[in-house]
C-alpha cells in the first residue's frame, strides 16, 4: 500500500531549498504549500527531531485516509494502514476482534495512560474540490476523524523515538464513533482500558484557529438518545373523527407537548433538549391514517438526568396519548453518555497543551449538545477531552458534518504535540 504520495520534494530536487521542503505534492501532482509546525522548538528534542524529519509522512497519511474513507465498522483498509505504520516502526499492535480498530502499547511499566482516536467517516458526499478528496461515492471524512487517526499515529511514532518513557502509553484507534451506541464499547470489551489510569482524546474544532486548544472541566458534550414512536389507529374518514382515533392529531400532541412536559420535569440547568427530526403519516387529505412514525433526539449534559430520561419519556408519552385512543409503541434507544472531564485530568491536559503549544494556546470552549462516544471510556476511568483548532485563522469556518468541511493541516503536527505532551504530563 502506497501511503506517501503526498511527500514533498526532497532537498536536492529542483526548486527545493537545502534547508527544507519547497512544497507538498498531492497524489495527482498538484503543488501545495508546505505544512508548518506551530509548536516547533518547544521540545523535547526527540519530538522536534521526529516531526521535522517525518512531517511529510504525517501529511501523506492523512491525505491517503481522507481520499479513502470508510464507514463505521468497515474501516478495514484504515486499520491495515495503522497496523502497517506501527509495525514498521517496530511496535506490536493488535487488531480488535471485529476486524477494525487497533490497540498498541508503547513503553514499559505498571503505570499506563491511554490516547484515543476515532477512524470512521460519514455517509455523505464531499464537496471540497481538494486534489485528495474522497474517491468513495457517498462517503467522506467530514468530521476530521482522518486527522484524529493521523495525529495519534504521529504521536505514537514520536513517543517510540524517545530515549525513555516514564511508563506505558496505550494507543486506541477506535472504529465506529459515528454510530450509536458507539465503537468505544467494542474497544472497552476488547480490553482497551485494562491497566489504564487515565485516558485523553481530542476532536477537530473548526471554530478554533490552529494553535488553539479548548478544554473544559465538566460536561463537554451531551448524552444523545434516539426516540422512535410508532402510532396506530383503525383509520377512517376525516368527516367522522369521533368514530376513530385521530392519529395525526395525536402525533401533533406528542410533537408539541412532549418537549414542553420535559422542560417542566427536568432541571433546566441540565441542558436537556428534545428535537424532532422526522414525522410520517398518511397520504390523503380526507383519510385518517392507520400508521404514523415520529423520530427525534433527546440530549442532556447531566449524567443523572440521562439515567432518568427513559422512564420519564415513556410515562409522559403514555399520559399524552391516553385521551386520544391511539395505540403506540415507543422505542427508546440510549446512545452515548456525556463526555465529562474531571478536574485533575483536565489540569494534566492543559499542562500538555501549554507545553506543546505555549501559554497562549488555551481557549475557552462551551459545552455542546453533540454526542461523542468518548464518554463511554470515562464511565470506567478518569480522563479529559479537548477541542483542537483546525481553522486557518482567516476565511470561512466550515462546520463539522458539512460536505465542504476542510481543515488546516498544520493542526496535524499541533495535535501530535498535544497528545505527546499530555501523555508525558500524565505519566510524570
Coordinates of C-alpha atoms in Angstrom, one line a residue:
X1 CA 0.0 0.0 0.0
X2 CA 1.5 3.3 -1.0
X3 CA 0.7 6.0 1.5
X4 CA 3.4 8.5 0.8
X5 CA 2.1 10.0 -2.5
X6 CA 1.8 13.4 -0.8
X7 CA 5.5 13.7 0.2
X8 CA 7.3 16.9 -0.6
X9 CA 10.2 17.1 -3.0
X10 CA 13.4 16.0 -1.2
X11 CA 16.2 18.5 -0.6
X12 CA 18.3 18.5 -3.8
X13 CA 15.4 18.2 -6.1
X14 CA 15.0 21.2 -8.4
X15 CA 13.3 24.0 -6.7
X16 CA 13.7 22.6 -3.2
X17 CA 15.8 24.7 -0.7
X18 CA 18.6 22.9 1.1
X19 CA 17.0 23.7 4.5
X20 CA 13.7 22.1 3.9
X21 CA 10.7 21.4 1.6
X22 CA 9.5 23.7 -1.1
X23 CA 6.0 22.3 -1.5
X24 CA 3.9 19.3 -0.8
X25 CA 2.6 17.3 -3.7
X26 CA -0.9 15.8 -3.9
X27 CA -1.4 12.3 -5.4
X28 CA -2.1 14.0 -8.7
X29 CA 0.9 16.2 -8.6
X30 CA -0.7 19.5 -7.6
X31 CA 1.7 21.6 -5.7
X32 CA 0.6 22.9 -2.3
X33 CA 2.1 25.0 0.4
X34 CA 4.3 23.1 2.9
X35 CA 2.7 22.4 6.3
X36 CA 4.3 24.4 9.2
X37 CA 4.8 23.3 12.7
X38 CA 3.3 25.9 15.1
X39 CA 5.0 24.2 18.1
X40 CA 8.4 23.9 16.6
X41 CA 11.3 24.2 19.0
X42 CA 9.3 23.5 22.2
X43 CA 10.8 20.1 22.6
X44 CA 11.6 17.6 23.9
X45 CA 14.5 17.3 21.4
X46 CA 13.3 13.9 20.1
X47 CA 9.8 15.1 19.4
X48 CA 11.2 18.1 17.5
X49 CA 13.5 15.9 15.6
X50 CA 10.9 13.3 14.7
X51 CA 8.4 15.9 13.5
X52 CA 11.0 17.8 11.4
X53 CA 12.1 14.5 9.7
X54 CA 8.6 13.0 9.2
X55 CA 6.2 15.9 8.8
X56 CA 5.7 15.0 5.1
X57 CA 4.8 11.4 6.0
X58 CA 2.2 12.7 8.6
X59 CA 0.5 14.8 5.9
X60 CA 0.6 11.9 3.5
X61 CA -1.1 9.5 5.9
X62 CA -3.9 12.0 6.4
X63 CA -4.4 12.6 2.7
X64 CA -4.4 8.9 2.0
X65 CA -7.0 8.2 4.7
X66 CA -9.0 11.3 3.6
X67 CA -9.1 10.0 0.0
X68 CA -10.2 6.5 1.0
X69 CA -12.9 7.0 3.7
X70 CA -14.7 4.0 5.3
X71 CA -17.9 3.9 7.2
X72 CA -18.4 2.6 10.7
X73 CA -17.2 -0.9 11.4
X74 CA -15.9 -1.1 7.8
X75 CA -12.6 0.6 8.5
X76 CA -10.6 -2.4 7.2
X77 CA -8.2 -0.5 5.0
X78 CA -7.7 2.2 7.6
X79 CA -7.0 -0.5 10.2
X80 CA -4.5 -2.1 7.8
X81 CA -2.7 1.2 7.3
X82 CA -2.5 1.8 11.0
X83 CA -1.1 -1.7 11.6
X84 CA 1.5 -1.3 8.9
X85 CA 2.7 2.1 10.1
X86 CA 3.0 0.9 13.7
X87 CA 4.5 -2.5 12.8
X88 CA 7.1 -0.9 10.5
X89 CA 8.2 1.3 13.5
X90 CA 8.9 -1.9 15.5
X91 CA 5.8 -1.8 17.6
X92 CA 3.4 -4.7 18.2
X93 CA -0.2 -3.5 17.6
X94 CA -3.2 -5.9 17.5
X95 CA -6.5 -5.7 15.7
X96 CA -9.7 -5.7 17.7
X97 CA -11.9 -8.8 17.4
X98 CA -14.3 -7.2 14.9
X99 CA -11.6 -6.7 12.4
X100 CA -11.5 -2.9 12.7
X101 CA -9.7 -0.9 15.3
X102 CA -6.2 -1.2 16.7
X103 CA -4.7 -1.3 20.2
X104 CA -1.0 -0.8 20.8
X105 CA 1.3 -0.2 23.9
X106 CA 4.4 1.9 23.9
X107 CA 6.9 1.8 26.8
X108 CA 7.0 -0.3 29.9
X109 CA 5.9 -0.3 33.5
X110 CA 2.8 -0.7 35.5
X111 CA 1.6 2.9 35.0
X112 CA -0.4 3.4 31.8
X113 CA -2.2 6.3 30.2
X114 CA -4.4 5.9 27.1
X115 CA -4.7 8.1 24.0
X116 CA -7.7 7.6 21.7
X117 CA -8.5 8.4 18.1
X118 CA -11.6 7.5 16.0
X119 CA -11.3 6.3 12.4
X120 CA -14.7 6.2 10.7
X121 CA -16.1 8.5 8.0
X122 CA -19.6 9.8 7.3
X123 CA -22.2 8.7 4.7
X124 CA -22.2 12.0 2.7
X125 CA -20.7 13.3 -0.5
X126 CA -17.6 15.5 -0.2
X127 CA -17.8 18.9 -1.9
X128 CA -14.4 20.4 -1.1
X129 CA -12.7 20.0 -4.5
X130 CA -9.5 19.1 -2.9
X131 CA -7.0 17.1 -5.0
X132 CA -7.1 14.4 -2.4
X133 CA -10.9 14.5 -1.9
X134 CA -12.8 11.3 -1.2
X135 CA -12.7 8.7 -4.0
X136 CA -15.6 6.8 -2.5
X137 CA -19.1 7.8 -3.6
X138 CA -21.3 8.9 -0.8
X139 CA -18.6 8.6 1.9
X140 CA -16.4 11.4 3.3
X141 CA -14.2 12.4 6.2
X142 CA -16.3 15.4 7.1
X143 CA -15.8 15.2 10.8
X144 CA -12.0 15.1 10.9
X145 CA -11.5 11.5 12.0
X146 CA -8.8 11.1 9.3
X147 CA -6.9 13.9 11.2
X148 CA -7.5 12.2 14.5
X149 CA -6.1 8.9 13.3
X150 CA -3.1 10.6 11.7
X151 CA -2.4 12.7 14.9
X152 CA -2.4 9.5 17.0
X153 CA -0.1 7.7 14.5
X154 CA 2.3 10.7 14.6
X155 CA 2.2 10.8 18.4
X156 CA 2.8 7.1 18.6
X157 CA 5.9 7.1 16.4
X158 CA 7.3 10.2 18.1
X159 CA 6.9 8.6 21.5
X160 CA 8.5 5.5 20.1
X161 CA 11.5 7.6 19.2
X162 CA 12.0 8.8 22.8
X163 CA 15.1 7.5 24.6
X164 CA 13.0 6.5 27.6
X165 CA 9.3 6.9 28.7
X166 CA 8.2 7.1 32.3
X167 CA 5.5 4.5 31.8
X168 CA 3.3 2.9 29.2
X169 CA 1.1 4.7 26.6
X170 CA -1.9 2.8 25.3
X171 CA -2.9 3.7 21.8
X172 CA -6.6 3.2 21.0
X173 CA -7.5 3.5 17.3
X174 CA -11.3 3.2 17.6
X175 CA -13.9 2.2 15.0
X176 CA -17.5 3.3 14.7
X177 CA -17.7 6.5 16.6
X178 CA -20.4 7.9 14.3
X179 CA -23.0 5.2 15.1
X180 CA -24.8 4.7 18.4
X181 CA -24.0 3.4 21.0
X182 CA -20.5 3.7 19.6
X183 CA -17.5 1.6 18.9
X184 CA -15.9 2.7 22.2
X185 CA -17.9 -0.2 23.8
X186 CA -16.2 -2.7 21.4
X187 CA -12.8 -1.3 22.3
X188 CA -13.6 -1.5 26.1
X189 CA -14.9 -5.0 25.7
X190 CA -11.6 -6.0 24.0
X191 CA -9.6 -4.7 26.9
X192 CA -8.6 -1.3 25.8
X193 CA -8.8 0.1 29.3
X194 CA -7.1 -2.8 31.1
X195 CA -4.5 -1.3 33.4
X196 CA -5.2 2.2 32.2
X197 CA -5.1 5.0 34.8
X198 CA -6.3 7.9 32.7
X199 CA -7.4 8.5 29.1
X200 CA -7.3 11.5 26.8
X201 CA -8.6 12.4 23.4
X202 CA -9.3 15.4 21.1
X203 CA -11.6 16.4 18.3
X204 CA -11.2 18.9 15.5
X205 CA -13.0 22.2 16.1
X206 CA -13.4 24.5 13.0
X207 CA -14.3 27.4 15.3
X208 CA -10.8 27.5 16.8
X209 CA -7.7 28.7 15.0
X210 CA -4.8 26.3 14.5
X211 CA -2.6 26.6 17.6
X212 CA -5.5 26.9 19.9
X213 CA -6.9 24.1 22.1
X214 CA -10.1 24.2 24.0
X215 CA -10.6 22.4 27.4
X216 CA -13.3 22.4 30.0
X217 CA -13.9 20.9 33.4
X218 CA -17.2 19.0 33.5
X219 CA -19.5 18.2 30.6
X220 CA -18.0 19.0 27.2
X221 CA -20.6 17.1 25.1
X222 CA -24.1 15.7 25.8
X223 CA -25.7 12.4 26.1
X224 CA -27.6 11.7 22.9
X225 CA -30.5 9.2 22.8
X226 CA -32.8 8.3 19.9
X227 CA -36.6 8.2 20.2
X228 CA -38.8 6.4 17.7
X229 CA -42.6 6.4 18.3
X230 CA -44.9 4.4 16.2
X231 CA -48.7 5.2 16.4
X232 CA -51.6 3.0 15.3
X233 CA -55.3 3.8 14.6
X234 CA -58.2 2.0 13.0
X235 CA -58.2 4.8 10.4
X236 CA -61.3 6.3 8.9
X237 CA -62.9 9.3 7.2
X238 CA -61.9 12.8 8.3
X239 CA -65.6 13.7 8.4
X240 CA -66.1 11.3 11.3
X241 CA -63.1 11.6 13.6
X242 CA -65.3 10.7 16.6
X243 CA -65.7 7.2 15.2
X244 CA -62.0 6.5 15.0
X245 CA -58.8 7.6 16.7
X246 CA -57.3 10.7 15.1
X247 CA -53.7 9.6 14.6
X248 CA -52.4 12.8 13.1
X249 CA -53.8 14.9 15.9
X250 CA -52.2 12.5 18.4
X251 CA -48.9 12.9 16.6
X252 CA -49.2 16.7 16.8
X253 CA -50.0 16.4 20.5
X254 CA -46.7 14.5 21.2
X255 CA -44.7 16.7 18.9
X256 CA -45.7 19.9 20.7
X257 CA -46.4 18.7 24.2
X258 CA -43.6 16.2 25.0
X259 CA -40.8 18.8 24.8
X260 CA -42.8 21.1 27.0
X261 CA -43.5 18.4 29.5
X262 CA -39.8 17.5 29.7
X263 CA -38.9 21.2 30.2
X264 CA -41.1 21.2 33.3
X265 CA -39.9 17.8 34.7
X266 CA -36.2 18.2 34.2
X267 CA -33.8 20.7 35.8
X268 CA -33.3 23.4 33.1
X269 CA -29.7 23.7 34.1
X270 CA -29.0 20.2 32.7
X271 CA -29.1 21.4 29.1
X272 CA -31.8 18.8 28.2
X273 CA -33.4 19.3 24.8
X274 CA -35.7 17.2 22.6
X275 CA -35.8 17.9 18.9
X276 CA -37.9 16.0 16.3
X277 CA -36.2 15.2 13.1
X278 CA -38.8 13.1 11.2
X279 CA -42.5 12.6 11.1
X280 CA -44.5 10.5 8.7
X281 CA -48.3 9.8 8.5
X282 CA -50.9 9.4 5.8
X283 CA -51.3 10.4 2.2
X284 CA -54.9 11.5 1.5
X285 CA -56.3 14.8 2.9
X286 CA -59.6 13.2 3.7
X287 CA -58.5 10.0 5.4
X288 CA -57.3 9.4 8.9
X289 CA -54.2 7.2 8.6
X290 CA -53.7 3.9 10.3
X291 CA -50.0 4.3 10.9
X292 CA -47.6 7.1 11.9
X293 CA -44.0 7.5 12.8
X294 CA -42.1 10.1 14.8
X295 CA -38.3 10.2 15.3
X296 CA -36.1 12.6 17.3
X297 CA -33.1 13.0 19.5
X298 CA -33.1 13.7 23.2
X299 CA -29.9 15.2 24.6
X300 CA -28.6 16.2 28.1
X301 CA -25.4 17.3 29.6
X302 CA -26.3 15.9 33.0
X303 CA -25.4 12.3 33.8
X304 CA -28.0 11.8 36.5
X305 CA -30.7 13.3 34.2
X306 CA -29.6 11.0 31.4
X307 CA -30.2 8.0 33.7
X308 CA -33.8 9.1 34.4
X309 CA -34.9 10.2 31.0
X310 CA -36.1 6.9 29.5
X311 CA -38.8 6.1 32.2
X312 CA -39.8 9.8 32.2
X313 CA -40.4 9.8 28.4
X314 CA -42.3 6.5 28.5
X315 CA -44.6 7.8 31.2
X316 CA -45.1 11.1 29.5
X317 CA -46.0 9.6 26.1
X318 CA -48.5 7.3 27.7
X319 CA -50.2 10.1 29.6
X320 CA -50.3 12.3 26.5
X321 CA -51.8 9.6 24.2
X322 CA -54.2 8.1 26.7
X323 CA -57.1 10.5 25.9
X324 CA -56.7 10.1 22.1
X325 CA -57.4 6.4 21.9
X326 CA -54.4 5.9 19.6
X327 CA -52.1 2.9 20.1
X328 CA -48.4 3.4 20.3
X329 CA -45.1 1.6 20.5
X330 CA -42.1 3.5 22.0
X331 CA -38.6 2.5 21.0
X332 CA -36.2 4.4 23.2
X333 CA -32.5 3.9 22.3
X334 CA -29.9 5.1 24.7
X335 CA -27.0 6.5 22.9
X336 CA -23.8 7.7 24.4
X337 CA -23.2 9.3 27.9
X338 CA -21.9 12.9 28.1
X339 CA -18.2 13.5 28.0
X340 CA -17.4 14.8 31.5
X341 CA -13.7 15.7 32.0
X342 CA -12.6 15.5 35.6
X343 CA -10.6 18.4 37.2
X344 CA -7.3 16.6 37.7
X345 CA -7.3 15.1 34.2
X346 CA -8.2 18.5 32.7
X347 CA -5.3 20.0 34.6
X348 CA -3.0 17.4 33.1
X349 CA -4.4 18.0 29.6
X350 CA -3.9 21.8 30.0
X351 CA -0.3 21.2 31.1
X352 CA 0.2 19.1 28.0
X353 CA -1.3 21.8 25.7
X354 CA 0.8 24.6 27.3
X355 CA 4.0 22.5 27.0
X356 CA 3.2 21.6 23.3
X357 CA 2.0 25.0 22.0
X358 CA 2.6 27.7 24.6
X359 CA 0.7 29.6 27.2
X360 CA -1.4 31.4 24.6
X361 CA -2.7 28.2 23.2
X362 CA -5.5 27.8 25.7
X363 CA -9.0 28.7 24.5
X364 CA -12.4 28.8 26.2
X365 CA -14.8 26.2 25.0
X366 CA -18.5 25.7 25.5
X367 CA -20.5 22.6 26.3
X368 CA -22.0 21.1 23.2
X369 CA -25.3 19.3 22.6
X370 CA -23.4 16.9 20.2
X371 CA -22.7 13.4 21.2
X372 CA -19.3 11.7 21.4
X373 CA -18.7 8.1 22.5
X374 CA -15.5 9.0 24.3
X375 CA -17.9 9.3 27.2
X376 CA -18.0 5.5 27.5
X377 CA -14.3 5.4 28.4
X378 CA -15.0 8.0 31.2
X379 CA -17.6 5.6 32.7
X380 CA -14.6 3.4 33.6
X381 CA -11.5 5.6 34.1
X382 CA -11.0 9.3 34.6
X383 CA -9.9 11.4 31.7
X384 CA -10.3 14.6 29.7
X385 CA -11.2 15.6 26.1
X386 CA -10.0 18.6 24.1
X387 CA -11.1 20.6 21.1
X388 CA -8.3 21.1 18.6
X389 CA -8.3 24.2 16.5
X390 CA -8.3 23.4 12.7
X391 CA -9.4 26.8 11.3
X392 CA -6.6 28.6 9.3
X393 CA -7.4 31.9 11.1
X394 CA -9.0 33.6 8.1
X395 CA -11.7 32.7 5.6
X396 CA -15.0 30.8 6.3
X397 CA -15.4 28.4 9.3
X398 CA -16.7 25.2 7.6
X399 CA -18.6 23.3 10.2
X400 CA -18.3 19.6 11.0
X401 CA -20.6 17.2 9.1
X402 CA -20.8 19.5 6.1
X403 CA -19.8 18.3 2.7
X404 CA -17.5 21.3 2.4
X405 CA -15.6 20.7 5.7
X406 CA -11.9 21.4 5.5
X407 CA -9.1 21.7 8.0
X408 CA -5.7 23.4 8.1
X409 CA -3.1 20.6 8.0
X410 CA -0.9 22.4 10.5
X411 CA -3.3 21.1 13.0
X412 CA -1.9 17.6 12.4
X413 CA 1.5 18.4 13.9
X414 CA 0.0 20.6 16.6
X415 CA -2.3 17.7 17.6
X416 CA 0.5 15.3 17.7
X417 CA 2.5 17.6 20.0
X418 CA -0.5 17.9 22.3
X419 CA -1.0 14.2 22.6
X420 CA 2.7 13.5 23.3
X421 CA 3.0 16.2 25.9
X422 CA -0.3 15.2 27.6
X423 CA 0.9 11.6 27.8
X424 CA 4.2 12.7 29.3
X425 CA 2.4 15.0 31.8
X426 CA 0.1 12.2 32.9
X427 CA 3.0 9.8 33.5
X428 CA 5.2 12.4 35.2

